[in-house]
Coordinates of C-alpha atoms and ligand atoms in Angstrom, one line a residue:
M1 CA 3.7 12.4 21.4
K2 CA 2.2 12.3 17.9
N3 CA -1.4 13.0 16.8
I4 CA -2.1 11.2 13.5
L5 CA -5.0 11.0 11.2
V6 CA -5.2 7.9 9.0
I7 CA -7.5 8.5 6.0
G8 CA -8.8 5.2 4.6
A9 CA -8.3 3.5 8.0
T10 CA -10.5 0.6 7.3
G11 CA -8.8 -0.4 4.0
Q12 CA -6.2 -3.0 3.3
I13 CA -3.2 -0.9 4.6
G14 CA -5.1 1.4 6.9
S15 CA -6.7 -1.3 9.1
E16 CA -3.3 -2.6 10.1
L17 CA -1.3 0.7 10.0
T18 CA -3.8 2.4 12.3
M19 CA -3.3 -0.3 14.9
K20 CA 0.5 -0.3 14.4
L21 CA 0.6 3.5 14.9
R22 CA -1.4 3.2 18.0
E23 CA 1.1 0.8 19.4
A24 CA 4.1 2.9 18.3
Y25 CA 2.7 6.2 19.7
P26 CA 0.8 5.2 22.8
G27 CA 0.5 8.7 24.3
G28 CA -1.1 10.4 21.3
N29 CA -4.2 10.2 19.2
V30 CA -4.3 8.0 16.2
V31 CA -7.6 8.8 14.5
A32 CA -9.1 6.2 12.2
G33 CA -10.7 8.2 9.3
Y34 CA -13.3 6.3 7.4
I35 CA -16.0 6.8 4.8
K36 CA -19.7 6.1 5.3
G37 CA -20.3 2.4 4.8
A38 CA -16.8 1.4 5.8
E39 CA -17.0 2.1 9.5
P40 CA -14.3 0.6 11.8
K41 CA -15.2 -2.4 13.9
G42 CA -13.7 -4.5 16.7
D43 CA -10.2 -3.6 17.9
L44 CA -9.9 -0.8 15.3
L45 CA -13.0 0.9 16.7
E46 CA -12.2 0.2 20.4
S47 CA -8.5 1.0 20.6
G48 CA -8.8 4.7 19.7
P49 CA -10.8 7.6 18.2
S50 CA -12.4 7.4 14.8
E51 CA -14.1 10.0 12.6
E52 CA -15.9 10.0 9.3
A53 CA -13.5 11.7 6.8
D54 CA -14.0 11.7 3.1
V55 CA -10.6 12.5 1.7
R56 CA -12.1 15.1 -0.7
D57 CA -13.7 17.1 2.1
A58 CA -10.9 19.5 3.1
A59 CA -13.2 21.3 5.6
R60 CA -13.9 18.1 7.4
I61 CA -10.2 17.1 7.4
G62 CA -9.4 20.6 8.8
E63 CA -12.0 20.2 11.5
I64 CA -10.6 16.8 12.6
S65 CA -7.0 18.2 12.5
D66 CA -8.0 21.0 14.8
K67 CA -10.0 18.7 17.2
Y68 CA -7.0 16.3 17.7
G69 CA -4.1 18.7 17.1
I70 CA -3.1 16.4 14.1
D71 CA 0.6 16.7 13.1
T72 CA 0.7 13.8 10.5
I73 CA -1.8 12.6 7.9
Y74 CA -1.5 9.1 6.3
N75 CA -3.5 9.6 3.2
L76 CA -4.4 6.0 2.2
A77 CA -7.6 6.6 0.3
A78 CA -7.3 5.1 -3.2
I79 CA -9.1 3.3 -6.0
L80 CA -6.7 0.4 -7.0
S81 CA -5.5 -0.3 -10.5
A82 CA -8.0 -2.7 -11.9
T83 CA -11.0 -0.8 -10.6
A84 CA -9.5 2.4 -11.7
E85 CA -9.5 1.1 -15.3
K86 CA -13.3 0.6 -15.0
K87 CA -14.0 3.8 -13.1
P88 CA -11.2 6.2 -14.2
L89 CA -13.0 9.4 -13.2
L90 CA -13.8 8.1 -9.7
A91 CA -10.1 7.1 -9.4
W92 CA -9.1 10.6 -10.5
D93 CA -11.5 12.2 -8.1
I94 CA -10.4 10.2 -5.0
Q95 CA -6.7 10.2 -5.8
M96 CA -6.2 13.8 -7.1
N97 CA -9.0 15.9 -5.5
G98 CA -8.4 13.9 -2.3
L99 CA -4.7 14.7 -2.4
I100 CA -5.2 18.4 -3.0
S101 CA -7.6 18.6 -0.1
V102 CA -5.1 16.9 2.2
L103 CA -2.2 19.0 1.0
E104 CA -4.1 22.3 1.4
V105 CA -5.0 21.4 5.0
A106 CA -1.4 20.4 5.6
K107 CA -0.1 23.6 4.1
E108 CA -2.4 25.7 6.3
K109 CA -1.8 23.8 9.6
G110 CA 1.9 22.6 9.2
I111 CA 1.0 18.9 9.0
S112 CA 3.3 16.2 7.6
V113 CA 1.8 14.0 4.9
F114 CA 2.4 10.4 3.7
T115 CA 0.6 9.5 0.5
P116 CA 1.7 6.2 -1.0
S117 CA 2.8 5.7 -4.5
S118 CA 3.1 2.3 -6.2
I119 CA 4.9 0.1 -8.7
G120 CA 1.9 1.3 -10.8
S121 CA 3.6 4.6 -11.2
F122 CA 5.9 3.0 -13.8
G123 CA 5.0 2.0 -17.3
P124 CA 6.1 -0.1 -20.3
G125 CA 9.0 2.3 -21.1
T126 CA 10.5 1.9 -17.6
P127 CA 13.5 -0.5 -17.2
A128 CA 11.7 -3.6 -15.8
D129 CA 14.6 -5.1 -14.0
D130 CA 16.4 -3.3 -11.2
T131 CA 14.1 -0.4 -11.9
P132 CA 16.0 2.7 -10.8
Q133 CA 14.8 5.2 -8.3
D134 CA 14.8 8.0 -10.9
T135 CA 13.7 6.8 -14.3
I136 CA 11.0 7.0 -16.9
Q137 CA 7.5 7.2 -15.4
R138 CA 5.0 7.0 -18.3
P139 CA 2.3 4.6 -17.0
T140 CA -0.5 3.5 -19.2
S141 CA -3.2 2.9 -16.5
M142 CA -5.3 5.5 -14.9
Y143 CA -4.1 4.3 -11.5
G144 CA -0.5 4.9 -12.7
V145 CA -1.4 8.4 -14.0
T146 CA -2.8 9.4 -10.6
K147 CA 0.2 7.9 -8.8
V148 CA 2.8 9.8 -10.9
A149 CA 0.7 13.0 -10.4
T150 CA 0.6 12.2 -6.6
E151 CA 4.4 12.0 -6.5
L152 CA 4.8 15.3 -8.4
L153 CA 2.1 17.2 -6.5
S154 CA 3.5 16.0 -3.2
D155 CA 7.0 17.2 -4.2
Y156 CA 5.6 20.4 -5.4
Y157 CA 3.9 21.2 -2.1
H158 CA 7.2 20.4 -0.3
V159 CA 9.4 22.6 -2.6
K160 CA 6.9 25.5 -3.0
Y161 CA 5.2 25.6 0.5
G162 CA 7.6 23.6 2.7
V163 CA 5.0 20.8 3.5
D164 CA 6.8 17.8 4.9
T165 CA 5.6 15.3 2.3
R166 CA 7.2 11.8 2.1
S167 CA 6.2 8.5 0.5
V168 CA 7.2 5.1 -0.7
R169 CA 6.3 3.2 -3.9
F170 CA 4.5 0.1 -2.5
P171 CA 4.9 -3.3 -4.2
G172 CA 1.8 -5.6 -4.2
L173 CA 1.0 -6.1 -0.6
I174 CA 0.3 -9.4 1.0
S175 CA -1.6 -9.7 4.3
Y176 CA -4.0 -12.0 6.2
V177 CA -5.9 -9.2 7.9
T178 CA -8.0 -7.2 5.4
L179 CA -8.6 -8.3 1.8
P180 CA -7.5 -5.9 -0.9
G181 CA -10.1 -4.9 -3.5
G182 CA -9.7 -4.0 -7.2
G183 CA -5.9 -4.3 -7.4
T184 CA -3.8 -6.1 -10.0
S185 CA -1.7 -7.7 -7.3
D186 CA -4.7 -9.0 -5.3
Y187 CA -4.2 -12.5 -6.6
S188 CA -1.1 -12.8 -4.3
V189 CA -3.5 -12.6 -1.3
E190 CA -6.4 -14.5 -2.8
I191 CA -4.1 -17.5 -3.6
Y192 CA -3.5 -18.0 0.2
Y193 CA -7.2 -17.9 1.0
A194 CA -7.9 -20.5 -1.7
A195 CA -5.1 -22.8 -0.4
I196 CA -6.3 -22.6 3.2
R197 CA -10.0 -23.2 2.2
G198 CA -8.9 -26.3 0.1
E199 CA -10.2 -24.6 -3.1
E200 CA -8.6 -24.6 -6.6
F201 CA -7.2 -21.2 -7.4
V202 CA -7.9 -19.6 -10.7
C203 CA -5.0 -17.2 -11.3
P204 CA -5.9 -14.0 -13.2
L205 CA -2.3 -13.4 -14.3
A206 CA -0.2 -15.6 -16.6
A207 CA 2.8 -17.7 -15.4
G208 CA 5.9 -15.7 -15.6
T209 CA 4.3 -12.3 -14.7
Y210 CA 6.8 -10.9 -12.3
M211 CA 6.2 -8.0 -10.0
D212 CA 7.5 -6.7 -6.7
M213 CA 5.6 -8.0 -3.7
M214 CA 5.9 -7.3 0.0
Y215 CA 4.5 -8.8 3.3
M216 CA 2.4 -6.3 5.1
P217 CA 4.6 -6.1 8.3
D218 CA 7.5 -4.8 6.2
A219 CA 5.2 -2.3 4.4
L220 CA 3.9 -1.0 7.8
R221 CA 7.4 -0.6 9.1
A222 CA 8.4 1.3 5.9
S223 CA 5.4 3.7 6.3
I224 CA 6.5 4.6 9.8
E225 CA 10.3 4.7 9.2
I226 CA 10.0 7.0 6.3
M227 CA 8.0 9.5 8.4
E228 CA 10.6 9.2 11.2
A229 CA 13.6 9.6 8.9
D230 CA 16.1 12.4 9.5
P231 CA 15.0 15.0 6.8
S232 CA 18.6 16.2 6.4
R233 CA 19.4 12.8 4.9
L234 CA 16.6 12.8 2.4
R235 CA 17.6 13.6 -1.2
H236 CA 14.3 12.2 -2.4
R237 CA 10.9 12.5 -0.9
N238 CA 8.1 11.4 -3.3
S239 CA 8.5 8.6 -3.7
F240 CA 11.0 6.0 -2.7
N241 CA 11.3 2.5 -4.3
I242 CA 11.1 -0.1 -1.6
A243 CA 11.5 -3.8 -2.5
S244 CA 11.4 -7.1 -0.9
M245 CA 10.5 -10.0 -3.3
S246 CA 10.1 -10.2 -7.0
L247 CA 7.5 -12.9 -7.6
E248 CA 5.4 -14.5 -10.3
P249 CA 2.3 -16.7 -9.8
Q250 CA 4.1 -20.1 -10.2
M251 CA 6.6 -19.2 -7.5
L252 CA 3.9 -18.4 -5.1
Y253 CA 2.0 -21.5 -6.0
E254 CA 5.0 -23.8 -5.6
K255 CA 5.9 -22.3 -2.3
I256 CA 2.4 -22.6 -0.9
R257 CA 2.3 -26.3 -2.1
E258 CA 5.3 -27.0 0.1
Y259 CA 3.0 -26.4 3.1
V260 CA -0.4 -27.3 1.5
P261 CA 0.5 -30.3 -0.7
G262 CA -2.9 -30.9 -2.3
F263 CA -3.3 -27.3 -3.5
R264 CA -4.2 -26.8 -7.2
M265 CA -4.0 -23.7 -9.4
R266 CA -4.9 -23.0 -13.0
Y267 CA -4.4 -20.0 -15.2
E268 CA -7.2 -17.9 -16.6
P269 CA -5.6 -14.4 -17.3
D270 CA -7.9 -11.4 -17.0
P271 CA -7.0 -9.2 -19.9
V272 CA -7.3 -5.9 -18.0
K273 CA -5.1 -7.1 -15.1
Q274 CA -2.6 -8.8 -17.4
A275 CA -2.1 -5.6 -19.4
I276 CA -1.6 -3.6 -16.3
A277 CA 0.8 -6.2 -14.8
D278 CA 2.8 -6.4 -18.0
S279 CA 3.4 -2.7 -17.9
W280 CA 4.8 -2.8 -14.4
P281 CA 8.4 -3.5 -13.3
N282 CA 9.6 -6.9 -12.4
K283 CA 11.9 -5.8 -9.6
M284 CA 12.7 -2.4 -8.3
D285 CA 16.1 -1.2 -7.1
D286 CA 15.6 0.2 -3.6
S287 CA 19.1 1.4 -2.9
C288 CA 18.1 5.0 -2.4
A289 CA 15.7 4.1 0.4
R290 CA 18.5 2.0 2.0
E291 CA 21.0 4.8 1.8
E292 CA 18.8 7.7 2.7
W293 CA 16.7 6.3 5.6
G294 CA 18.1 2.8 6.3
W295 CA 15.3 0.8 4.7
K296 CA 15.6 -3.0 4.7
A297 CA 12.9 -5.6 4.2
E298 CA 12.8 -8.5 6.6
Y299 CA 10.5 -11.1 5.1
D300 CA 11.3 -13.4 2.2
L301 CA 8.9 -15.7 0.4
D302 CA 9.4 -18.6 2.8
A303 CA 9.1 -16.6 6.0
M304 CA 6.0 -14.8 4.6
T305 CA 4.3 -18.0 3.5
V306 CA 4.8 -19.8 6.9
D307 CA 3.4 -16.8 8.7
M308 CA 0.5 -16.2 6.3
I309 CA -0.6 -19.8 6.4
A310 CA -0.5 -20.0 10.2
R311 CA -2.3 -16.7 10.7
L312 CA -4.9 -17.2 8.0
K313 CA -5.8 -20.6 9.3
A314 CA -6.2 -19.2 12.8
K315 CA -8.3 -16.3 11.5
L316 CA -10.6 -18.3 9.2
S317 CA -11.2 -21.0 11.9
R318 CA -11.9 -18.2 14.5
D319 CA -14.5 -16.7 12.0
G320 CA -16.0 -20.1 11.4
A321 CA -15.0 -19.9 7.7
L322 CA -13.1 -23.1 7.5
Ligands
AKB401 C1 -2.7 -2.7 -7.2 O1 -2.6 -3.9 -7.6 O2 -3.4 -1.9 -7.8 C2 -2.0 -2.2 -5.9 C3 -0.7 -1.7 -6.2 C4 0.4 -2.6 -6.6 O3 -0.5 -0.5 -6.1 N1 -2.0 -3.3 -5.0

């Protein structure tokens, strides 16, 4: 039995991961931690406990941990890359003060912690193709700065205090459930919405801007598998490259057009997002994750697109949005 607190449970990853964890650990408590104004609704609210939990409030996280006997925290609270450029101090506050409060509670109560890193933790000096697991990490965005610091601090708490911290570097994540907000990779989700709604898509990144992308079911599985991995096999902890597809906008557009033939897209690059995307890798090498905990992505571009289109159509017509 596991008792898990998901902080940021109503966000892009949290809304799906919380449900997946509830399925995976049916006898335990999987607590949906949310902030005021982002309360859980529907299945997320009804399928298990939820608690207001600002990631920066260590006392509150401690209280919730005691109440439910929490043994694992998924710390998903984050300001994504494009918003972080506009609000750098807020990004620092949520990412860093939030992480410290989670790690302090974890240290005191023997809790395992997953705090995701990202392709954003790399920068223009990093090898862009087959980006190695251990390489230069000198990001030029505030988001990236906080993600490198997250990796370092998480390793520090493991080495210094024995806290069981583990994580993965997420690619841009594509999902039909909850829209992302404020990220550089968000276009890869928005493009599907435009296609299904019969709208022209205005792409905020230039053709040829490659980055790693992943379908959400693979990302959820990675989040659970890394926390289940045999610790004696882990040579790395914070954080593992995980890869699935290296995509640029034209590839996504052409693939979607195979299923939505009239779909149209034009390019209007956003300078902030373009600069961030240009500083990120094209394609990470995830061989360490494969060797150390058996990671393997299941979805490719075609399988993802077929599933996204079918599920998004069903969702939007259910919501009366088509
Ligand atoms: C973003 O675009 O900021 C995130 C990420 C790749 O970490 N989706």
